[in-house]
């Protein structure tokens, strides 16, 4: 199925617009991580207690927060569990940040939360649905494992693309995926959305998705380079992107609709996971067209300007 028959878009001619777009979102995310919200990790990584509470009626979150403060529990985060179909939910998640260094103290914190709720909501009533406790040591281990999982996945993909194509293809693809990850994590920092283990799973998923999309474009570039050696590399890249444009739009569009539905109707528990996928699918599709492929041309042009031999077979044709 072709949505764009005989497309002839000059993607490389818009490279400065793409560069500006990427710079704006990348820099905004980095500045937020450095000077504003930092990297907002959840209880999974920094340790703490999550108490899932269902009230008899919709509670006032300011009253819950005041009850925690009165009990001497500082820094709690109150999050309502709701979705697009149920805006007025009676369920809340009370997050107790890490304030101690032992699991025993975390158990004491959990007891404090329950005591504070019992003292203030005994009339209206509440039920504790679930309690999750993550010790600080386990949180740090999970954080390290998340970094290693992301790093090893990028390294493995670089080696794979090096053998399947050439090193420059692998470097361009990994740079594009790093660009996707940076913008996605930056988006979490900008809206102060916590990064949990499920978010890391979503980021690893989008890395694979973005890489697959990039490989499709690279594969077509390689095929065209083998049959059109007299064309400028930029023209070959433009033609390859246009030839795969229908496939990219259909595949990414359907995937985006799926994850958007998950974001809108999946509820609070899947909110972070689905948000990472919504941002990641958009950025990953964009980068396979606007970041990865143009990097091949930029690198080739740089080598030729330095008087070095071209690494890709297409000849450089002066305008």
CSV table of C-alpha atoms in Angstrom, one decimal:
chain,number,residue,atom,x,y,z
A,1,UNK,CA,0.0,0.0,0.0
A,2,UNK,CA,1.5,3.4,-1.0
A,3,UNK,CA,0.2,6.6,0.5
A,4,UNK,CA,2.8,8.7,-1.3
A,5,UNK,CA,3.2,7.6,-4.9
A,6,UNK,CA,6.3,9.1,-6.6
A,7,UNK,CA,7.1,11.3,-3.6
A,8,UNK,CA,9.9,13.7,-4.4
A,9,UNK,CA,10.6,15.6,-1.1
A,10,UNK,CA,14.0,17.2,-0.7
A,11,UNK,CA,14.7,16.0,2.9
A,12,UNK,CA,18.3,17.0,2.9
A,13,UNK,CA,17.4,20.5,1.8
A,14,UNK,CA,15.6,20.9,5.1
A,15,UNK,CA,18.4,19.7,7.3
A,16,UNK,CA,18.9,23.0,9.0
A,17,UNK,CA,15.3,23.1,10.1
A,18,UNK,CA,15.7,19.5,11.4
A,19,UNK,CA,18.9,20.5,13.2
A,20,UNK,CA,17.2,23.4,14.8
A,21,UNK,CA,14.2,21.3,16.0
A,22,UNK,CA,16.5,18.7,17.5
A,23,UNK,CA,18.7,21.3,19.2
A,24,UNK,CA,15.7,23.1,20.8
A,25,UNK,CA,14.2,19.9,22.3
A,26,UNK,CA,17.6,18.4,23.3
A,27,UNK,CA,18.9,21.6,24.9
A,28,UNK,CA,15.5,22.2,26.7
A,29,UNK,CA,15.7,18.6,28.2
A,30,UNK,CA,19.3,18.9,29.2
A,31,UNK,CA,18.8,22.3,30.9
A,32,UNK,CA,15.8,20.8,32.8
A,33,UNK,CA,17.9,17.8,33.9
A,34,UNK,CA,20.7,20.1,35.0
A,35,UNK,CA,19.0,23.1,36.6
A,36,UNK,CA,15.2,22.4,37.0
A,37,UNK,CA,13.7,19.0,37.8
A,38,UNK,CA,16.8,16.9,37.4
A,39,UNK,CA,16.1,13.3,36.3
A,40,UNK,CA,13.0,12.5,38.3
A,41,UNK,CA,13.5,8.9,39.3
A,42,UNK,CA,10.7,7.0,41.0
A,43,UNK,CA,10.7,4.8,44.1
A,44,UNK,CA,12.0,1.9,42.0
A,45,UNK,CA,15.4,3.6,41.8
A,46,UNK,CA,15.8,5.8,44.9
A,47,UNK,CA,13.9,3.6,47.4
A,48,UNK,CA,10.8,4.5,49.4
A,49,UNK,CA,7.3,3.4,50.1
A,50,UNK,CA,4.2,3.5,47.9
A,51,UNK,CA,0.8,3.1,49.6
A,52,UNK,CA,-2.2,2.6,47.3
A,53,UNK,CA,-5.3,3.8,49.1
A,54,UNK,CA,-9.0,3.7,48.1
A,55,UNK,CA,-11.3,6.2,49.9
A,56,UNK,CA,-15.0,5.9,50.3
A,57,UNK,CA,-15.4,9.3,48.6
A,58,UNK,CA,-13.1,11.5,46.5
A,59,UNK,CA,-10.6,12.9,48.9
A,60,UNK,CA,-9.0,16.3,49.0
A,61,UNK,CA,-5.3,15.9,48.2
A,62,UNK,CA,-4.4,19.0,50.2
A,63,UNK,CA,-6.0,17.4,53.3
A,64,UNK,CA,-4.0,14.2,52.8
A,65,UNK,CA,-0.8,16.2,52.4
A,66,UNK,CA,-1.6,18.2,55.6
A,67,UNK,CA,-2.3,15.0,57.5
A,68,UNK,CA,1.1,13.7,56.4
A,69,UNK,CA,2.8,16.9,57.4
A,70,UNK,CA,1.0,16.8,60.8
A,71,UNK,CA,2.3,13.3,61.4
A,72,UNK,CA,5.9,14.5,60.7
A,73,UNK,CA,6.1,12.8,57.2
A,74,UNK,CA,7.8,15.3,54.9
A,75,UNK,CA,8.2,15.2,51.1
A,76,UNK,CA,5.3,12.9,50.4
A,77,UNK,CA,3.9,12.9,46.8
A,78,UNK,CA,0.1,12.4,46.4
A,79,UNK,CA,-1.0,11.1,43.0
A,80,UNK,CA,-4.6,10.4,42.0
A,81,UNK,CA,-5.2,7.2,40.1
A,82,UNK,CA,-7.5,8.2,37.3
A,83,UNK,CA,-7.8,7.9,33.5
A,84,UNK,CA,-9.7,9.6,30.7
A,85,UNK,CA,-12.9,7.6,31.5
A,86,UNK,CA,-12.8,8.1,35.2
A,87,UNK,CA,-11.7,11.6,36.1
A,88,UNK,CA,-13.1,11.6,39.6
A,89,UNK,CA,-11.3,8.6,41.2
A,90,UNK,CA,-11.3,7.7,44.9
A,91,UNK,CA,-7.9,6.1,44.7
A,92,UNK,CA,-4.7,7.7,45.6
A,93,UNK,CA,-1.0,6.7,45.7
A,94,UNK,CA,1.0,8.2,48.6
A,95,UNK,CA,4.7,8.1,47.8
A,96,UNK,CA,7.1,8.3,50.8
A,97,UNK,CA,10.6,9.3,49.6
A,98,UNK,CA,13.7,7.8,50.8
A,99,UNK,CA,14.5,9.2,54.3
A,100,UNK,CA,16.3,6.4,55.9
A,101,UNK,CA,19.0,3.8,55.1
A,102,UNK,CA,17.4,0.6,56.1
A,103,UNK,CA,14.3,-1.4,55.2
A,104,UNK,CA,13.3,-1.4,58.8
A,105,UNK,CA,12.9,2.3,58.8
A,106,UNK,CA,10.9,2.1,55.6
A,107,UNK,CA,8.5,-0.2,57.4
A,108,UNK,CA,8.2,2.4,60.1
A,109,UNK,CA,7.4,5.0,57.5
A,110,UNK,CA,4.7,2.9,56.1
A,111,UNK,CA,3.2,2.5,59.5
A,112,UNK,CA,3.3,6.3,59.9
A,113,UNK,CA,1.4,6.8,56.7
A,114,UNK,CA,-1.3,4.4,57.8
A,115,UNK,CA,-1.5,6.0,61.2
A,116,UNK,CA,-1.9,9.5,59.7
A,117,UNK,CA,-4.6,8.3,57.4
A,118,UNK,CA,-6.4,6.5,60.2
A,119,UNK,CA,-6.3,9.6,62.4
A,120,UNK,CA,-7.8,11.9,59.7
A,121,UNK,CA,-10.1,9.7,57.7
A,122,UNK,CA,-11.6,7.4,60.2
A,123,UNK,CA,-15.0,9.0,59.6
A,124,UNK,CA,-15.1,8.8,55.8
A,125,UNK,CA,-13.1,5.5,55.7
A,126,UNK,CA,-10.4,4.2,53.5
A,127,UNK,CA,-8.9,0.9,52.4
A,128,UNK,CA,-5.3,0.2,51.8
A,129,UNK,CA,-5.2,-1.7,48.5
A,130,UNK,CA,-1.5,-2.3,48.2
A,131,UNK,CA,1.9,-1.3,49.8
A,132,UNK,CA,5.2,-1.4,47.9
A,133,UNK,CA,8.5,-0.9,49.6
A,134,UNK,CA,11.8,-0.7,47.7
A,135,UNK,CA,15.0,-0.5,49.8
A,136,UNK,CA,17.6,2.1,48.9
A,137,UNK,CA,20.2,-0.6,48.1
A,138,UNK,CA,17.9,-2.4,45.8
A,139,UNK,CA,17.0,0.9,44.2
A,140,UNK,CA,20.6,1.7,43.4
A,141,UNK,CA,21.2,-1.7,42.0
A,142,UNK,CA,18.2,-1.3,39.7
A,143,UNK,CA,19.5,2.1,38.6
A,144,UNK,CA,22.9,0.6,37.7
A,145,UNK,CA,21.2,-2.3,35.9
A,146,UNK,CA,19.0,0.1,33.9
A,147,UNK,CA,22.1,2.1,32.7
A,148,UNK,CA,24.0,-1.1,31.8
A,149,UNK,CA,21.0,-2.5,29.9
A,150,UNK,CA,20.7,0.7,27.9
A,151,UNK,CA,24.4,0.9,27.2
A,152,UNK,CA,24.8,-2.7,26.2
A,153,UNK,CA,21.8,-2.5,23.9
A,154,UNK,CA,23.4,0.4,22.1
A,155,UNK,CA,26.8,-1.3,21.9
A,156,UNK,CA,25.2,-4.5,20.5
A,157,UNK,CA,23.3,-2.6,17.8
A,158,UNK,CA,26.5,-0.7,16.8
A,159,UNK,CA,28.4,-3.9,16.4
A,160,UNK,CA,25.5,-5.5,14.4
A,161,UNK,CA,25.2,-2.5,12.0
A,162,UNK,CA,29.0,-2.4,11.6
A,163,UNK,CA,29.1,-6.0,10.3
A,164,UNK,CA,25.8,-5.7,8.3
A,165,UNK,CA,26.6,-2.4,6.7
A,166,UNK,CA,29.6,-0.2,7.5
A,167,UNK,CA,30.9,1.5,10.7
A,168,UNK,CA,29.5,4.9,9.6
A,169,UNK,CA,25.9,3.4,9.4
A,170,UNK,CA,26.3,2.0,12.9
A,171,UNK,CA,27.6,5.3,14.3
A,172,UNK,CA,24.8,7.3,12.6
A,173,UNK,CA,22.1,4.9,13.9
A,174,UNK,CA,23.4,4.9,17.5
A,175,UNK,CA,23.7,8.7,17.4
A,176,UNK,CA,20.1,8.9,16.3
A,177,UNK,CA,18.9,6.5,19.0
A,178,UNK,CA,20.9,8.5,21.6
A,179,UNK,CA,19.2,11.6,20.3
A,180,UNK,CA,15.8,9.9,20.8
A,181,UNK,CA,16.6,8.7,24.3
A,182,UNK,CA,17.9,12.2,25.3
A,183,UNK,CA,14.7,13.9,24.1
A,184,UNK,CA,12.5,11.3,25.7
A,185,UNK,CA,14.2,11.5,29.1
A,186,UNK,CA,14.3,15.3,28.7
A,187,UNK,CA,10.5,15.3,28.2
A,188,UNK,CA,10.1,13.4,31.5
A,189,UNK,CA,12.2,16.0,33.2
A,190,UNK,CA,10.3,18.9,31.7
A,191,UNK,CA,7.0,17.6,33.0
A,192,UNK,CA,8.5,16.2,36.2
A,193,UNK,CA,7.1,12.7,35.4
A,194,UNK,CA,8.9,10.0,37.4
A,195,UNK,CA,11.1,7.5,35.6
A,196,UNK,CA,10.4,4.0,36.8
A,197,UNK,CA,11.3,0.4,35.8
A,198,UNK,CA,8.4,0.3,33.4
A,199,UNK,CA,9.6,3.5,31.8
A,200,UNK,CA,13.1,2.0,31.3
A,201,UNK,CA,11.3,-0.9,29.6
A,202,UNK,CA,9.5,1.5,27.3
A,203,UNK,CA,12.8,3.3,26.5
A,204,UNK,CA,14.5,0.0,25.5
A,205,UNK,CA,11.4,-0.8,23.4
A,206,UNK,CA,11.6,2.6,21.6
A,207,UNK,CA,15.4,2.1,21.0
A,208,UNK,CA,14.6,-1.2,19.2
A,209,UNK,CA,11.7,0.4,17.3
A,210,UNK,CA,13.8,3.5,16.2
A,211,UNK,CA,16.7,1.3,15.2
A,212,UNK,CA,14.5,-0.9,13.1
A,213,UNK,CA,13.0,2.1,11.3
A,214,UNK,CA,16.5,3.4,10.7
A,215,UNK,CA,17.7,0.1,9.3
A,216,UNK,CA,14.8,0.1,6.8
A,217,UNK,CA,16.0,3.4,5.4
A,218,UNK,CA,19.7,2.4,5.5
A,219,UNK,CA,18.9,-0.8,3.6
A,220,UNK,CA,17.2,1.1,0.8
A,221,UNK,CA,20.1,3.5,0.7
A,222,UNK,CA,22.5,0.7,0.3
A,223,UNK,CA,20.4,-0.9,-2.5
A,224,UNK,CA,20.2,2.4,-4.4
A,225,UNK,CA,23.9,3.0,-4.0
A,226,UNK,CA,24.6,-0.3,-5.7
A,227,UNK,CA,22.5,0.6,-8.7
A,228,UNK,CA,22.9,4.4,-9.0
A,229,UNK,CA,26.6,5.1,-8.6
A,230,UNK,CA,26.6,8.3,-10.7
A,231,UNK,CA,24.2,10.2,-8.5
A,232,UNK,CA,25.1,12.5,-5.7
A,233,UNK,CA,24.9,10.8,-2.3
A,234,UNK,CA,22.4,13.4,-1.1
A,235,UNK,CA,20.1,12.6,-4.0
A,236,UNK,CA,20.4,8.9,-3.3
A,237,UNK,CA,19.5,9.5,0.4
A,238,UNK,CA,16.5,11.7,-0.6
A,239,UNK,CA,15.2,9.1,-3.1
A,240,UNK,CA,15.6,6.3,-0.5
A,241,UNK,CA,13.7,8.1,2.2
A,242,UNK,CA,10.9,8.9,-0.3
A,243,UNK,CA,10.7,5.3,-1.4
A,244,UNK,CA,10.3,4.1,2.2
A,245,UNK,CA,8.0,7.0,3.2
A,246,UNK,CA,4.7,5.1,2.8
A,247,UNK,CA,6.0,2.2,4.9
A,248,UNK,CA,7.3,4.5,7.6
A,249,UNK,CA,4.1,6.5,7.9
A,250,UNK,CA,1.8,3.5,7.9
A,251,UNK,CA,3.9,1.5,10.4
A,252,UNK,CA,4.6,4.4,12.7
A,253,UNK,CA,1.1,5.8,12.4
A,254,UNK,CA,-0.6,2.6,13.5
A,255,UNK,CA,1.9,2.0,16.3
A,256,UNK,CA,1.4,5.6,17.5
A,257,UNK,CA,-2.4,5.1,17.5
A,258,UNK,CA,-1.9,2.0,19.7
A,259,UNK,CA,0.3,3.6,22.2
A,260,UNK,CA,-1.8,6.8,22.3
A,261,UNK,CA,-4.8,4.6,23.2
A,262,UNK,CA,-2.7,3.0,25.9
A,263,UNK,CA,-1.8,6.5,27.2
A,264,UNK,CA,-5.4,7.8,27.2
A,265,UNK,CA,-7.1,4.7,28.5
A,266,UNK,CA,-4.4,2.7,30.2
A,267,UNK,CA,-4.8,4.3,33.6
A,268,UNK,CA,-2.3,5.7,36.1
A,269,UNK,CA,-0.2,2.6,36.4
A,270,UNK,CA,0.7,2.6,32.7
A,271,UNK,CA,0.9,6.4,32.4
A,272,UNK,CA,4.7,6.7,32.4
A,273,UNK,CA,5.2,3.6,30.2
A,274,UNK,CA,2.8,4.8,27.6
A,275,UNK,CA,4.0,8.4,27.7
A,276,UNK,CA,7.6,7.2,26.9
A,277,UNK,CA,6.3,5.2,24.0
A,278,UNK,CA,4.1,8.1,22.7
A,279,UNK,CA,7.1,10.5,22.7
A,280,UNK,CA,9.5,7.8,21.5
A,281,UNK,CA,7.5,6.7,18.5
A,282,UNK,CA,7.2,10.3,17.3
A,283,UNK,CA,10.9,11.1,17.9
A,284,UNK,CA,12.2,7.7,16.6
A,285,UNK,CA,10.3,8.1,13.3
A,286,UNK,CA,11.5,11.6,12.9
A,287,UNK,CA,15.1,10.7,13.6
A,288,UNK,CA,15.3,7.9,11.1
A,289,UNK,CA,14.5,10.4,8.4
A,290,UNK,CA,15.9,13.7,9.7
A,291,UNK,CA,18.9,12.6,11.8
A,292,UNK,CA,20.3,9.2,10.9
A,293,UNK,CA,20.3,9.4,7.1
A,294,UNK,CA,21.5,13.0,6.8
A,295,UNK,CA,24.5,12.1,9.0
A,296,UNK,CA,25.7,9.8,6.3
A,297,UNK,CA,25.8,12.7,3.9
A,298,UNK,CA,27.3,15.1,6.4
A,299,UNK,CA,30.1,12.6,7.2
A,300,UNK,CA,30.8,11.9,3.5
A,301,UNK,CA,31.0,15.6,2.7
A,302,UNK,CA,33.3,16.2,5.7
A,303,UNK,CA,35.7,13.4,4.5
A,304,UNK,CA,35.8,14.8,1.0
A,305,UNK,CA,36.5,18.3,2.3
A,306,UNK,CA,39.4,16.9,4.3
A,307,UNK,CA,40.8,15.3,1.1
A,308,UNK,CA,40.0,11.8,2.3
A,309,UNK,CA,38.4,8.9,0.3
A,310,UNK,CA,34.6,8.6,0.4
A,311,UNK,CA,33.4,5.7,2.5
A,312,UNK,CA,30.2,5.4,0.5
A,313,UNK,CA,30.3,4.7,-3.2
A,314,UNK,CA,28.1,7.6,-4.4
A,315,UNK,CA,30.1,10.4,-6.1
A,316,UNK,CA,29.9,13.9,-5.0
A,317,UNK,CA,28.5,16.1,-7.8
A,318,UNK,CA,29.0,19.8,-7.5
A,319,UNK,CA,26.0,22.0,-8.2
